[in-house]
Short mmCIF file of C-alpha atoms in Angstrom, two decimals:
data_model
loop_
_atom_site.label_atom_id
_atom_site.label_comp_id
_atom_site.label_asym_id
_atom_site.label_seq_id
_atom_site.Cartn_x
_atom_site.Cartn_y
_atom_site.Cartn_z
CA UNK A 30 24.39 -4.00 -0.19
CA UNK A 31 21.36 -4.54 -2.71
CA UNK A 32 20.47 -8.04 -3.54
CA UNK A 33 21.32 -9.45 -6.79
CA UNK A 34 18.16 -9.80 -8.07
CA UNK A 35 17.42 -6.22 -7.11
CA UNK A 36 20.46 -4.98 -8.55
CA UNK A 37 19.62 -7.09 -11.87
CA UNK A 38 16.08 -5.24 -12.25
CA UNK A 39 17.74 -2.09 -12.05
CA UNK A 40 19.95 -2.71 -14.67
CA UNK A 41 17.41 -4.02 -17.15
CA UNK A 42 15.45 -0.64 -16.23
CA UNK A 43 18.34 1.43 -16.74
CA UNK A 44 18.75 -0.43 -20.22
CA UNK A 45 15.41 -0.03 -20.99
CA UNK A 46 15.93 3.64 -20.57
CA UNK A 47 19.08 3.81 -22.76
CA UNK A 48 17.44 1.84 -25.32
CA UNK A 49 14.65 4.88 -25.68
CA UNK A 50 11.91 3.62 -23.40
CA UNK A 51 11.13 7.21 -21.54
CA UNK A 52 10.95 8.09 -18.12
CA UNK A 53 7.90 7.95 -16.28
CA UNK A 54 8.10 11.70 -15.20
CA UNK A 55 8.54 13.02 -18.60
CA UNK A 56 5.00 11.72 -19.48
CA UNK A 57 1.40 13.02 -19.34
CA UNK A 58 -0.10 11.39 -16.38
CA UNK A 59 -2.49 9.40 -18.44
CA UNK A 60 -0.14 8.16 -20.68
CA UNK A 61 2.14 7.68 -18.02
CA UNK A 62 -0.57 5.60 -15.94
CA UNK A 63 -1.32 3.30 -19.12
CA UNK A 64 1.94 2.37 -19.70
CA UNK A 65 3.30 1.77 -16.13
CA UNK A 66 -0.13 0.04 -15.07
CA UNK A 67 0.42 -2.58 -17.61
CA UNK A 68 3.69 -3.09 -16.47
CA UNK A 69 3.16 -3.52 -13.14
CA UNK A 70 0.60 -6.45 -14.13
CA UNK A 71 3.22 -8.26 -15.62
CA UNK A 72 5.40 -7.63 -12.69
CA UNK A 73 3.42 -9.59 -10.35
CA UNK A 74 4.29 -13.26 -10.22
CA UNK A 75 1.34 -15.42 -12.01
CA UNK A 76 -1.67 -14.99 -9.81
CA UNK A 77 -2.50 -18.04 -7.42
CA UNK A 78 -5.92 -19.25 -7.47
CA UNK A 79 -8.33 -18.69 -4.66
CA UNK A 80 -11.75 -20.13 -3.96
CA UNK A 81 -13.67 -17.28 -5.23
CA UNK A 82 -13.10 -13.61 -6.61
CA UNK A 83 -16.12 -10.80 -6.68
CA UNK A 84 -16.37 -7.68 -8.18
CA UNK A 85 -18.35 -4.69 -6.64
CA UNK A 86 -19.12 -1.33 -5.70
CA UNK A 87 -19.40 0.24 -2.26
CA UNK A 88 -21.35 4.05 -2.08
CA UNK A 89 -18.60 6.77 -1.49
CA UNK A 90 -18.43 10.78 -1.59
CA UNK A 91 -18.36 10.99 -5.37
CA UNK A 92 -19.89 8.14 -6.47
CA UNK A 93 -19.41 4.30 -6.92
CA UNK A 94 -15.83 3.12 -5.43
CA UNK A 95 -14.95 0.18 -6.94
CA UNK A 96 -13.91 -3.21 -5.36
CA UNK A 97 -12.81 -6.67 -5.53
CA UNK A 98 -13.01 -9.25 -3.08
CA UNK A 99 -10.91 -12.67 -2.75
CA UNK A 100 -11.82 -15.42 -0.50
CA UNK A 101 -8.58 -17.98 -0.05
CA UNK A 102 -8.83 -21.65 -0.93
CA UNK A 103 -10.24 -24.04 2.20
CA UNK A 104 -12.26 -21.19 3.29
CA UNK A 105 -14.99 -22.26 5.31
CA UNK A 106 -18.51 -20.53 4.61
CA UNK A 107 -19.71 -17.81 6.83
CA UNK A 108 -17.44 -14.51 8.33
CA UNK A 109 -14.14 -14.19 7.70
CA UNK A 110 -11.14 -12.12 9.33
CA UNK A 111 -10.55 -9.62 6.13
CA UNK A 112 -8.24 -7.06 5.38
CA UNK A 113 -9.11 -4.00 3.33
CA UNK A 114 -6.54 -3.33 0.76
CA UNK A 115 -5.16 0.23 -0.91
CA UNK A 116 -3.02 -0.41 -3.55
CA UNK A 117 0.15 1.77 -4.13
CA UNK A 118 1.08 4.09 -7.21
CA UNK A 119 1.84 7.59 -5.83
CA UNK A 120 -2.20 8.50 -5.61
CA UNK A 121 -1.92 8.81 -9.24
CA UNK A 122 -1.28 5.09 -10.98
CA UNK A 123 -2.24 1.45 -9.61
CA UNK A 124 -5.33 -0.08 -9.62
CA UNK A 125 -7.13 -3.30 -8.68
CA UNK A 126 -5.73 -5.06 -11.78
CA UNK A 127 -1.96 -3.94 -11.27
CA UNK A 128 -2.19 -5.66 -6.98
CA UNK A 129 -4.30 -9.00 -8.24
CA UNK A 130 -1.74 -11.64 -8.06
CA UNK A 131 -0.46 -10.14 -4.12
CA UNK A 132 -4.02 -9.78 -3.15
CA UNK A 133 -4.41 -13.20 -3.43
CA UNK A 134 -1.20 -14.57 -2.41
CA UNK A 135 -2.11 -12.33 0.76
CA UNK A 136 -5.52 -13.96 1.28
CA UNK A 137 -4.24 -17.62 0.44
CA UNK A 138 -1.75 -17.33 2.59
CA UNK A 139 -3.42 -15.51 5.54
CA UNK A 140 -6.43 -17.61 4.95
CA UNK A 141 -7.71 -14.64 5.54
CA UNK A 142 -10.48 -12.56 2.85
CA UNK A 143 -8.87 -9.21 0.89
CA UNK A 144 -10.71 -6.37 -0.21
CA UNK A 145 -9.04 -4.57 -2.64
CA UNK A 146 -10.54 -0.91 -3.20
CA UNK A 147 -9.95 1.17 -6.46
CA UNK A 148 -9.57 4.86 -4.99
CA UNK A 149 -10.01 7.43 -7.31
CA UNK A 150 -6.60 8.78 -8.45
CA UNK A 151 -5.31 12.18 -9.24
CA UNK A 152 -4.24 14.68 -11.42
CA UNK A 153 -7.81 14.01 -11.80
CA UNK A 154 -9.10 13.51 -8.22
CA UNK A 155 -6.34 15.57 -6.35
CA UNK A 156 -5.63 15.08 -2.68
CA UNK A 157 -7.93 14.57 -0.41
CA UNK A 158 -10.05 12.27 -2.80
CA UNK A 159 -8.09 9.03 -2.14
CA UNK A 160 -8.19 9.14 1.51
CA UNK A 161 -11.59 10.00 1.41
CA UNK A 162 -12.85 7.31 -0.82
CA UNK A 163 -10.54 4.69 1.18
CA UNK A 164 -12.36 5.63 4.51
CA UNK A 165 -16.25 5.33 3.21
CA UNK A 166 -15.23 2.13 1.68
CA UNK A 167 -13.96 1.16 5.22
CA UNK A 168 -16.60 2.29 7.19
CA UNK A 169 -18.97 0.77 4.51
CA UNK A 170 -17.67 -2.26 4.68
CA UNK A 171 -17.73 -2.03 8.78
CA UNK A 172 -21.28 -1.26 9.01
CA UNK A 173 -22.69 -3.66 6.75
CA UNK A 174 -19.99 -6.82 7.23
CA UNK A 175 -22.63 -9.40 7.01
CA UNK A 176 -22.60 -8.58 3.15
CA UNK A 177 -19.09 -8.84 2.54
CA UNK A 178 -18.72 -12.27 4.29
CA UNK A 179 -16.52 -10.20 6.97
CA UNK A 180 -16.42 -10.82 10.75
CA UNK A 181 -16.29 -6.96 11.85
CA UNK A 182 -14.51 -7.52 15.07
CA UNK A 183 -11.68 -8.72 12.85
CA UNK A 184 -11.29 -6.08 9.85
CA UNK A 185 -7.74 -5.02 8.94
CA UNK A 186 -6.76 -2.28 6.70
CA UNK A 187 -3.51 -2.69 4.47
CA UNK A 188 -1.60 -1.34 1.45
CA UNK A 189 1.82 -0.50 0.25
CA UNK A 190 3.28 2.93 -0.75
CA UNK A 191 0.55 5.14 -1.05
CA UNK A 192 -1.68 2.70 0.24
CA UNK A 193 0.60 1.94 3.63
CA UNK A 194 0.03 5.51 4.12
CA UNK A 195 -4.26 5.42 3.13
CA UNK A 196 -4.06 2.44 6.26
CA UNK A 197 -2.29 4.66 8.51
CA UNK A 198 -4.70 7.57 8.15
CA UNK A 199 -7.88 5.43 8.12
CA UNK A 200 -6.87 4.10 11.40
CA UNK A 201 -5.87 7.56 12.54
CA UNK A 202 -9.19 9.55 11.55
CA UNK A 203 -11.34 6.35 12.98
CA UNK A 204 -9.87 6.92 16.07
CA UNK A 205 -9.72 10.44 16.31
CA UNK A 206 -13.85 10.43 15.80
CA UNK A 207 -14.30 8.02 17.96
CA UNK A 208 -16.01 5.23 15.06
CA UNK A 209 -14.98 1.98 15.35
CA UNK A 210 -11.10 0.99 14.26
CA UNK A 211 -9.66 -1.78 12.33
CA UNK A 212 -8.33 -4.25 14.64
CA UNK A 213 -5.08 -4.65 12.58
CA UNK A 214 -2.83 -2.47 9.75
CA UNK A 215 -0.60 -3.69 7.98
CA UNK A 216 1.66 -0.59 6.02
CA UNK A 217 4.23 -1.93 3.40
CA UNK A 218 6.84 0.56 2.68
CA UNK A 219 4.23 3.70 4.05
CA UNK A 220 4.74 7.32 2.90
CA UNK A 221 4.23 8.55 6.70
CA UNK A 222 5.99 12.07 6.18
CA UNK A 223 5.46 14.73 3.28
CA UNK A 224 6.56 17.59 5.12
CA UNK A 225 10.45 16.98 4.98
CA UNK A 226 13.33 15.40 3.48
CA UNK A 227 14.31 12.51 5.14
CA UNK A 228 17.79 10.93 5.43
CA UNK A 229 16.55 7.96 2.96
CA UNK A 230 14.76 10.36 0.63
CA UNK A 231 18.08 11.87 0.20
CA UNK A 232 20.37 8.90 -0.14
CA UNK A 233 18.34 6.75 -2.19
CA UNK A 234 16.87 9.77 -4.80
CA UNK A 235 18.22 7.93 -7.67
CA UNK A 236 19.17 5.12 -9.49
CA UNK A 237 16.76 2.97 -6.78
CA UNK A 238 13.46 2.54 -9.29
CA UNK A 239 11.70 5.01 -7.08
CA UNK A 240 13.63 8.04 -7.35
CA UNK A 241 13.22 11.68 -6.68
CA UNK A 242 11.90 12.85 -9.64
CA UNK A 243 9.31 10.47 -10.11
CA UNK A 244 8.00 11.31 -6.41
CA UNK A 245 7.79 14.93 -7.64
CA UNK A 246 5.93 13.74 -10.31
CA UNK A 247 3.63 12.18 -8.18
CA UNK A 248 3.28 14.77 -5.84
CA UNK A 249 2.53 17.73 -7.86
CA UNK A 250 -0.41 15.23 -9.43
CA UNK A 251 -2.01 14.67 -6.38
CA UNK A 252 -1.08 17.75 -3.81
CA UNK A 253 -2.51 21.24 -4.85
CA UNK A 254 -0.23 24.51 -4.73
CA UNK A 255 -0.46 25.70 -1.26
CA UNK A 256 -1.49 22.81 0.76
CA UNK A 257 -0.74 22.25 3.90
CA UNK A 258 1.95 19.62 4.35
CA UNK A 259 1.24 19.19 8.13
CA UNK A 260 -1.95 18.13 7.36
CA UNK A 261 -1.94 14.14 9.21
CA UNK A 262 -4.09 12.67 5.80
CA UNK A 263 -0.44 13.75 3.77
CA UNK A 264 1.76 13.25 7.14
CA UNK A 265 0.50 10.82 9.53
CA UNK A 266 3.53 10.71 10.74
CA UNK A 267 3.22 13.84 12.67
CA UNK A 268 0.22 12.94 14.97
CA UNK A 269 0.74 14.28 18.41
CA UNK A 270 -0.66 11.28 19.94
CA UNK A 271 0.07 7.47 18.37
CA UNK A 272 -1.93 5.88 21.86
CA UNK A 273 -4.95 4.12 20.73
CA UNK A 274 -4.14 2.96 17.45
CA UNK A 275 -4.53 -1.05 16.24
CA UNK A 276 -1.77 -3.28 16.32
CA UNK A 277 0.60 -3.10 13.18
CA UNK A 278 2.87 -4.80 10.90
CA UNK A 279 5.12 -2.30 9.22
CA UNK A 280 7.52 -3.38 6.49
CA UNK A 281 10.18 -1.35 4.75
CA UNK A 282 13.02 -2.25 2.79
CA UNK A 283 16.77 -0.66 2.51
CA UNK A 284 17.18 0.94 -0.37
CA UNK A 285 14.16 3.04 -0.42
CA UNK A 286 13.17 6.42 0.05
CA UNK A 287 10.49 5.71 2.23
CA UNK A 288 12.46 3.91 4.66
CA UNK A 289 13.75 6.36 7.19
CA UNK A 290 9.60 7.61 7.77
CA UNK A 291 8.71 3.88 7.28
CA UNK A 292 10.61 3.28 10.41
CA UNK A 293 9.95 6.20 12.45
CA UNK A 294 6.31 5.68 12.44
CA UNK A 295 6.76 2.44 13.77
CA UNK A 296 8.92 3.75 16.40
CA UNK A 297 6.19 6.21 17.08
CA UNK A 298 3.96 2.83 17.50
CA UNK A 299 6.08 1.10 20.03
CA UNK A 300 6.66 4.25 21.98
CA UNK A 301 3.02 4.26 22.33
CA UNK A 302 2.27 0.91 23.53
CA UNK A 303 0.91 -0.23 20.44
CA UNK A 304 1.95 -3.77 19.31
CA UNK A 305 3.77 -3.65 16.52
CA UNK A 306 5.88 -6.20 14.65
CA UNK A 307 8.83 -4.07 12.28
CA UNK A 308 10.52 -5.68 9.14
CA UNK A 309 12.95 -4.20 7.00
CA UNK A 310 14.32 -6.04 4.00
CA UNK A 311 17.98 -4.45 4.02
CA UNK A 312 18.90 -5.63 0.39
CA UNK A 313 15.95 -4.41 -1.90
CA UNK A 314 13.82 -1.42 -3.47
CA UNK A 315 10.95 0.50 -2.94
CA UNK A 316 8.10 -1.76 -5.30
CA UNK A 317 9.66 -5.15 -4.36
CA UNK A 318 6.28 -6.25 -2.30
CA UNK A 319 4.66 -6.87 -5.59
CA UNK A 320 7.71 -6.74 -8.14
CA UNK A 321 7.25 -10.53 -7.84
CA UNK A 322 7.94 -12.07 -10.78
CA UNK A 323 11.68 -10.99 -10.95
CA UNK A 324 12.20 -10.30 -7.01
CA UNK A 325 11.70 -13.24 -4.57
CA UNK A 326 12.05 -10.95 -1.59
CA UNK A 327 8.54 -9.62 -2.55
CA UNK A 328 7.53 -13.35 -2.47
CA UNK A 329 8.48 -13.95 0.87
CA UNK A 330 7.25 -10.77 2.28
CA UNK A 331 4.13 -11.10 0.87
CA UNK A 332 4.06 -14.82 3.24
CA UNK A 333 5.64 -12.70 6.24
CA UNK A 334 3.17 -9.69 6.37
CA UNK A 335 0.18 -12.22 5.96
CA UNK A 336 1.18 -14.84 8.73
CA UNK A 337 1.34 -11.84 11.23
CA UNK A 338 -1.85 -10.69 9.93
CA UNK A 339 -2.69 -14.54 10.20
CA UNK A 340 -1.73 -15.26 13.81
CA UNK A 341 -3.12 -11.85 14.76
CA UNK A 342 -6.35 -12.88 13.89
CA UNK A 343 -5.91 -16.10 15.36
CA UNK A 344 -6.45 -18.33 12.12
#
């Protein structure tokens, strides 16, 4: 049964669409982007202040990859445990603007420092720019720690939608070359599987804010005609071997599409050994980790996925 505050969002959205407000997959991408962008900074609750917030670049394949970095309040100076964070958006909308206000509720309340990394996005940058941009900041970042005020034996990577499923194949390709891994990921909501239709994708294809034809939308933005959907950087979930990987938090919620692949990959991390703490949020929507001014759930996740992160880390 959805939540009545998720159920009230929906309703205003499905006004909003009645009243003439159009669809975000009848739009040009880069109209599409402007518009929803700016929504989804006023969707975040009021950001929280935090002892300090820099703006930067880091080298990657195509140039300059944006970042911005937030150390929480009572911070002490010198290294601290930091997660790496990929925003969502589909690989085609987000930015480090839209995920302020949850970056630093997760840092605050982790007391832990976030990294938020602007990825390029697509239709301009198709598929495989994001990933590849995500995993030169992170190995940037990893190799020269000292100058992010970052302890590199404790570097997590994190990120919801899209960016739950960037963490998943950062820690995947680090592993698989034998580089050094993040010691934690935390994947909110992840898109682990593009290769089929899961049960969720089905059920939940409308009428749930992330619906069917605004994943296609998505999809045919990022993904070129003819790629291969096996590939693990679009389907993690269908890595032979999960053994090795970092410990995990993995969050999904009930009424998404993403839940069913959400949850298998986590299964897939327990069956390996790897320790892994899995949430799912039975009464709310795909978006709700940073829908936070009108869904509270979000709030409280957001405090959930950082105290595991937190007592990970051991701070």
């Amino acid at each position: 049964m959805l939540d009545p505050e998720a159920r009230t969002l929906l309703d205003l959205m499905e006004q909003a669409t009645k009243a003439g407000r159009p669809k975000l997959e009848s739009l040009p991408h880069a109209i599409g982007r402007a518009a929803v962008d700016k929504m989804s900074e006023d969707s975040e609750a009021d950001p929280p202040e935090v002892a300090s917030v820099v703006d930067g670049t880091v080298p990657g394949p195509a140039g300059a990859i944006r970042f911005r970095r937030y150390r929480p309040l009572g911070a002490k100076p010198g290294p601290l445990p930091t997660l790496i964070y990929y925003h969502g958006g589909g690989f085609v909308i987000g930015s480090i603007e839209t995920h302020d206000s949850t970056c630093r509720r997760l840092a605050n309340k982790s007391r832990c420092q976030v990294i938020s990394i602007d990825y390029r996005l697509a239709p301009e940058h198709p598929f495989p720019a994001s990933t590849d941009d995500s995993l030169a900041a992170f190995r940037h970042i990893r190799d020269n720690a000292a100058s992010f005020e970052a302890d590199p034996a404790r570097l997590a990577v994190g990120g919801d939608s899209a960016g739950g499923a960037i963490s998943a194949v950062v820690c995947q390709a680090c592993r698989d070359a034998g580089d050094p891994m993040p010691a934690f990921q935390m994947l909110i909501y992840p898109a682990t599987d593009s290769s089929k239709q899961s049960t969720s994708r089905t059920a939940f294809a409308e009428g749930y804010f992330l619906s069917g034809p605004l994943m296609e939308w998505f999809w045919k933005a990022y993904v070129p005609a003819g790629t291969d959907l096996s590939d693990l950087r679009l389907s993690p979930l269908l890595a032979k071997d999960f053994k090795g990987l970092p410990p995990a938090f993995v969050l999904t919620a009930g009424f998404d599409p993403l839940r069913d692949e959400g949850r298998a990959y986590a299964d897939r991390l327990i069956d390996a050994g790897v320790k892994t703490t899995y949430v799912n949020y039975p009464g709310t929507i795909h978006g709700f980790f940073s829908l936070t001014r009108f869904l509270q759930q979000g709030l409280k996740a957001n405090d959930e996925a950082a105290a595991v992160m937190a007592a990970h880390f051991g701070v």
